[in-house]
Amino acid sequence: MEYEKVRPAALISVVALGFAAQRITQTVLDGFYARSGYPVPYYVGQLSFSAGKLSGWYAEMRRHGTLGVYWQTQFVDFAFIAATMLFFTALLVAVARAFPAGSRGRRIGRRMVWFGVAAPLFDVLENLFSFVMLPDPAAISPTVALLYSTAAALKFACFVVVYLWTAGGLSTAGIQWIRNRRAGRSSAAAAAAGTA
């Protein structure tokens, strides 16, 4: 794979850049959510699986004159999505690279990189369903609401996988590195004793 050729220093720089971009866009996005007056935490709304609840929340924003801000929030979310894709992809590549070349951990790590792409794509899909619902908040289709929340659930599931694998993968790679280093020292010591 091409990422195998990326120098570690460059990869770490991309991870840091992606993290900074994600934090900045998250802060901006949170500000838009707050100004929109969305009645419940965003994850509650996204995981409601209920056309009736979504209609009620959208109607409340319309009554307060902030539904337009919520529209803007959906567009701002695309900046967060792009930053998340950069951060997650670079992070998961770095985790894969933490394992020795040709190892089982490296092979698993390569496959896990796809979760870094899937999470943002499900977020895009979720936004697209919100664009279907927002023009007429009083007549949200239960099917669209179900698809909207399903996309959100899959997005959050991918986020969890990314974070769990990052923690578990780096820990495992670190333990393997320590063991290999100790084994190397033991072999060197044995070889030195044999030639003494």
mmCIF file of C-alpha atoms in Angstrom:
data_model
loop_
_atom_site.group_PDB
_atom_site.id
_atom_site.type_symbol
_atom_site.label_atom_id
_atom_site.label_comp_id
_atom_site.label_asym_id
_atom_site.label_seq_id
_atom_site.Cartn_x
_atom_site.Cartn_y
_atom_site.Cartn_z
ATOM 1 C CA MET A 1 0.000 0.000 0.000
ATOM 2 C CA GLU A 2 1.117 3.561 -0.669
ATOM 3 C CA TYR A 3 0.902 4.611 2.975
ATOM 4 C CA GLU A 4 3.668 2.107 3.740
ATOM 5 C CA LYS A 5 6.048 4.552 2.043
ATOM 6 C CA VAL A 6 5.045 7.564 4.172
ATOM 7 C CA ARG A 7 7.762 8.530 6.625
ATOM 8 C CA PRO A 8 6.753 8.246 10.318
ATOM 9 C CA ALA A 9 7.434 11.942 10.966
ATOM 10 C CA ALA A 10 5.175 12.950 8.073
ATOM 11 C CA LEU A 11 2.464 10.559 9.227
ATOM 12 C CA ILE A 12 2.551 11.915 12.779
ATOM 13 C CA SER A 13 2.304 15.451 11.370
ATOM 14 C CA VAL A 14 -0.812 14.518 9.414
ATOM 15 C CA VAL A 15 -2.345 12.914 12.512
ATOM 16 C CA ALA A 16 -1.675 16.103 14.492
ATOM 17 C CA LEU A 17 -3.068 18.278 11.703
ATOM 18 C CA GLY A 18 -6.181 16.123 11.431
ATOM 19 C CA PHE A 19 -6.719 16.195 15.191
ATOM 20 C CA ALA A 20 -6.377 19.991 15.309
ATOM 21 C CA ALA A 21 -8.750 20.400 12.353
ATOM 22 C CA GLN A 22 -11.308 18.091 13.960
ATOM 23 C CA ARG A 23 -11.183 19.946 17.290
ATOM 24 C CA ILE A 24 -11.525 23.366 15.613
ATOM 25 C CA THR A 25 -14.424 22.323 13.397
ATOM 26 C CA GLN A 26 -16.101 20.555 16.352
ATOM 27 C CA THR A 27 -15.947 23.800 18.348
ATOM 28 C CA VAL A 28 -17.460 25.794 15.490
ATOM 29 C CA LEU A 29 -20.109 23.127 14.939
ATOM 30 C CA ASP A 30 -21.050 23.084 18.632
ATOM 31 C CA GLY A 31 -21.507 26.849 18.468
ATOM 32 C CA PHE A 32 -23.921 26.521 15.560
ATOM 33 C CA TYR A 33 -25.878 23.802 17.363
ATOM 34 C CA ALA A 34 -26.160 26.017 20.428
ATOM 35 C CA ARG A 35 -27.388 28.994 18.378
ATOM 36 C CA SER A 36 -29.906 26.825 16.566
ATOM 37 C CA GLY A 37 -31.617 26.065 19.853
ATOM 38 C CA TYR A 38 -31.893 22.374 19.037
ATOM 39 C CA PRO A 39 -34.063 21.182 21.941
ATOM 40 C CA VAL A 40 -32.091 18.022 22.809
ATOM 41 C CA PRO A 41 -28.431 16.949 22.602
ATOM 42 C CA TYR A 42 -27.568 16.255 18.965
ATOM 43 C CA TYR A 43 -26.936 12.547 19.570
ATOM 44 C CA VAL A 44 -30.387 12.183 21.144
ATOM 45 C CA GLY A 45 -31.992 13.685 18.064
ATOM 46 C CA GLN A 46 -29.882 11.673 15.671
ATOM 47 C CA LEU A 47 -30.661 8.408 17.441
ATOM 48 C CA SER A 48 -34.373 9.038 18.032
ATOM 49 C CA PHE A 49 -35.609 6.771 15.183
ATOM 50 C CA SER A 50 -38.839 8.788 15.467
ATOM 51 C CA ALA A 51 -40.473 10.986 12.840
ATOM 52 C CA GLY A 52 -42.802 12.423 15.492
ATOM 53 C CA LYS A 53 -39.992 13.487 17.808
ATOM 54 C CA LEU A 54 -37.963 14.981 14.981
ATOM 55 C CA SER A 55 -41.001 16.904 13.740
ATOM 56 C CA GLY A 56 -41.569 18.279 17.226
ATOM 57 C CA TRP A 57 -37.961 19.385 17.649
ATOM 58 C CA TYR A 58 -37.839 20.993 14.209
ATOM 59 C CA ALA A 59 -41.172 22.712 14.866
ATOM 60 C CA GLU A 60 -39.814 24.150 18.104
ATOM 61 C CA MET A 61 -36.839 25.658 16.286
ATOM 62 C CA ARG A 62 -39.192 27.055 13.657
ATOM 63 C CA ARG A 63 -41.301 28.712 16.384
ATOM 64 C CA HIS A 64 -38.176 30.324 17.814
ATOM 65 C CA GLY A 65 -36.962 31.391 14.374
ATOM 66 C CA THR A 66 -33.752 29.349 14.528
ATOM 67 C CA LEU A 67 -34.494 26.599 12.022
ATOM 68 C CA GLY A 68 -32.424 28.506 9.454
ATOM 69 C CA VAL A 69 -29.414 28.318 11.791
ATOM 70 C CA TYR A 70 -29.959 24.574 12.046
ATOM 71 C CA TRP A 71 -29.885 24.402 8.241
ATOM 72 C CA GLN A 72 -26.521 26.199 8.340
ATOM 73 C CA THR A 73 -25.332 23.746 10.977
ATOM 74 C CA GLN A 74 -25.798 20.872 8.546
ATOM 75 C CA PHE A 75 -23.491 22.556 6.032
ATOM 76 C CA VAL A 76 -20.890 23.435 8.677
ATOM 77 C CA ASP A 77 -20.962 19.763 9.644
ATOM 78 C CA PHE A 78 -19.319 18.914 6.313
ATOM 79 C CA ALA A 79 -16.150 20.698 7.456
ATOM 80 C CA PHE A 80 -16.133 18.549 10.585
ATOM 81 C CA ILE A 81 -16.730 15.458 8.449
ATOM 82 C CA ALA A 82 -13.751 16.260 6.217
ATOM 83 C CA ALA A 83 -11.527 16.901 9.242
ATOM 84 C CA THR A 84 -12.675 13.656 10.845
ATOM 85 C CA MET A 85 -11.878 11.676 7.709
ATOM 86 C CA LEU A 86 -8.376 13.157 7.616
ATOM 87 C CA PHE A 87 -7.768 12.532 11.314
ATOM 88 C CA PHE A 88 -9.246 9.040 11.501
ATOM 89 C CA THR A 89 -7.556 7.812 8.332
ATOM 90 C CA ALA A 90 -4.131 9.126 9.342
ATOM 91 C CA LEU A 91 -4.570 7.850 12.901
ATOM 92 C CA LEU A 92 -5.521 4.342 11.810
ATOM 93 C CA VAL A 93 -2.686 4.230 9.301
ATOM 94 C CA ALA A 94 -0.323 5.203 12.133
ATOM 95 C CA VAL A 95 -1.720 2.408 14.318
ATOM 96 C CA ALA A 96 -1.225 -0.097 11.498
ATOM 97 C CA ARG A 97 2.323 1.139 10.991
ATOM 98 C CA ALA A 98 3.044 0.647 14.697
ATOM 99 C CA PHE A 99 3.046 -3.110 14.040
ATOM 100 C CA PRO A 100 5.999 -4.808 12.319
ATOM 101 C CA ALA A 101 5.726 -5.202 8.541
ATOM 102 C CA GLY A 102 4.163 -8.517 7.572
ATOM 103 C CA SER A 103 2.708 -9.103 11.040
ATOM 104 C CA ARG A 104 -0.882 -10.077 11.803
ATOM 105 C CA GLY A 105 -1.347 -6.772 13.623
ATOM 106 C CA ARG A 106 -0.291 -4.837 10.505
ATOM 107 C CA ARG A 107 -2.755 -6.826 8.381
ATOM 108 C CA ILE A 108 -5.613 -6.188 10.804
ATOM 109 C CA GLY A 109 -4.607 -2.534 11.048
ATOM 110 C CA ARG A 110 -4.841 -2.119 7.284
ATOM 111 C CA ARG A 111 -8.423 -3.374 7.359
ATOM 112 C CA MET A 112 -9.332 -1.091 10.257
ATOM 113 C CA VAL A 113 -8.399 1.985 8.206
ATOM 114 C CA TRP A 114 -11.704 1.560 6.372
ATOM 115 C CA PHE A 115 -13.593 2.430 9.564
ATOM 116 C CA GLY A 116 -11.905 5.828 9.410
ATOM 117 C CA VAL A 117 -13.504 6.348 6.013
ATOM 118 C CA ALA A 118 -16.852 4.738 6.850
ATOM 119 C CA ALA A 119 -17.590 6.947 9.881
ATOM 120 C CA PRO A 120 -17.498 10.231 7.912
ATOM 121 C CA LEU A 121 -19.406 8.690 4.987
ATOM 122 C CA PHE A 122 -22.238 7.620 7.288
ATOM 123 C CA ASP A 123 -22.200 11.177 8.653
ATOM 124 C CA VAL A 124 -22.631 12.499 5.111
ATOM 125 C CA LEU A 125 -25.524 10.104 4.558
ATOM 126 C CA GLU A 126 -27.133 11.246 7.808
ATOM 127 C CA ASN A 127 -26.904 14.887 6.662
ATOM 128 C CA LEU A 128 -28.448 14.053 3.312
ATOM 129 C CA PHE A 129 -31.452 12.497 5.060
ATOM 130 C CA SER A 130 -31.763 15.606 7.229
ATOM 131 C CA PHE A 131 -31.957 17.694 4.038
ATOM 132 C CA VAL A 132 -34.911 15.546 2.982
ATOM 133 C CA MET A 133 -36.686 16.157 6.308
ATOM 134 C CA LEU A 134 -35.998 19.842 6.918
ATOM 135 C CA PRO A 135 -38.032 21.427 4.067
ATOM 136 C CA ASP A 136 -41.286 20.184 5.631
ATOM 137 C CA PRO A 137 -40.714 19.408 9.322
ATOM 138 C CA ALA A 138 -44.400 18.751 9.920
ATOM 139 C CA ALA A 139 -44.506 15.873 7.434
ATOM 140 C CA ILE A 140 -41.395 13.804 8.083
ATOM 141 C CA SER A 141 -41.612 10.311 6.671
ATOM 142 C CA PRO A 142 -41.131 7.571 9.289
ATOM 143 C CA THR A 143 -38.999 5.708 6.743
ATOM 144 C CA VAL A 144 -36.687 8.695 6.248
ATOM 145 C CA ALA A 145 -36.470 9.193 10.023
ATOM 146 C CA LEU A 146 -35.520 5.536 10.401
ATOM 147 C CA LEU A 147 -32.849 5.790 7.695
ATOM 148 C CA TYR A 148 -31.549 9.029 9.226
ATOM 149 C CA SER A 149 -31.113 7.469 12.662
ATOM 150 C CA THR A 150 -29.699 4.257 11.193
ATOM 151 C CA ALA A 151 -26.991 6.244 9.407
ATOM 152 C CA ALA A 152 -26.273 8.081 12.661
ATOM 153 C CA ALA A 153 -26.094 4.818 14.627
ATOM 154 C CA LEU A 154 -23.651 3.345 12.116
ATOM 155 C CA LYS A 155 -21.597 6.537 12.277
ATOM 156 C CA PHE A 156 -21.352 6.376 16.063
ATOM 157 C CA ALA A 157 -20.553 2.649 15.910
ATOM 158 C CA CYS A 158 -17.638 3.380 13.563
ATOM 159 C CA PHE A 159 -16.421 6.143 15.916
ATOM 160 C CA VAL A 160 -16.393 3.633 18.784
ATOM 161 C CA VAL A 161 -14.497 1.078 16.684
ATOM 162 C CA VAL A 162 -11.904 3.686 15.705
ATOM 163 C CA TYR A 163 -11.265 4.749 19.292
ATOM 164 C CA LEU A 164 -11.250 1.220 20.727
ATOM 165 C CA TRP A 165 -8.936 -0.093 18.017
ATOM 166 C CA THR A 166 -6.606 2.880 18.416
ATOM 167 C CA ALA A 167 -6.261 2.238 22.149
ATOM 168 C CA GLY A 168 -6.068 -1.547 21.807
ATOM 169 C CA GLY A 169 -3.887 -1.550 18.714
ATOM 170 C CA LEU A 170 -1.308 0.876 20.080
ATOM 171 C CA SER A 171 -1.194 -0.982 23.403
ATOM 172 C CA THR A 172 -0.694 -4.323 21.647
ATOM 173 C CA ALA A 173 1.937 -2.904 19.301
ATOM 174 C CA GLY A 174 3.764 -1.364 22.264
ATOM 175 C CA ILE A 175 3.767 -4.657 24.180
ATOM 176 C CA GLN A 176 5.046 -6.517 21.110
ATOM 177 C CA TRP A 177 7.795 -3.937 20.616
ATOM 178 C CA ILE A 178 8.954 -4.357 24.227
ATOM 179 C CA ARG A 179 8.900 -8.156 23.955
ATOM 180 C CA ASN A 180 10.814 -8.118 20.669
ATOM 181 C CA ARG A 181 13.374 -5.747 22.141
ATOM 182 C CA ARG A 182 13.880 -7.987 25.184
ATOM 183 C CA ALA A 183 14.091 -11.075 22.979
ATOM 184 C CA GLY A 184 16.705 -9.329 20.842
ATOM 185 C CA ARG A 185 18.766 -8.456 23.897
ATOM 186 C CA SER A 186 18.519 -12.014 25.184
ATOM 187 C CA SER A 187 19.643 -13.404 21.833
ATOM 188 C CA ALA A 188 22.535 -10.966 21.683
ATOM 189 C CA ALA A 189 23.583 -11.868 25.227
ATOM 190 C CA ALA A 190 23.410 -15.588 24.434
ATOM 191 C CA ALA A 191 25.442 -15.109 21.264
ATOM 192 C CA ALA A 192 28.050 -13.113 23.193
ATOM 193 C CA ALA A 193 28.255 -15.813 25.860
ATOM 194 C CA GLY A 194 28.671 -18.475 23.210
ATOM 195 C CA THR A 195 31.641 -16.741 21.655
ATOM 196 C CA ALA A 196 33.309 -15.972 24.977
#
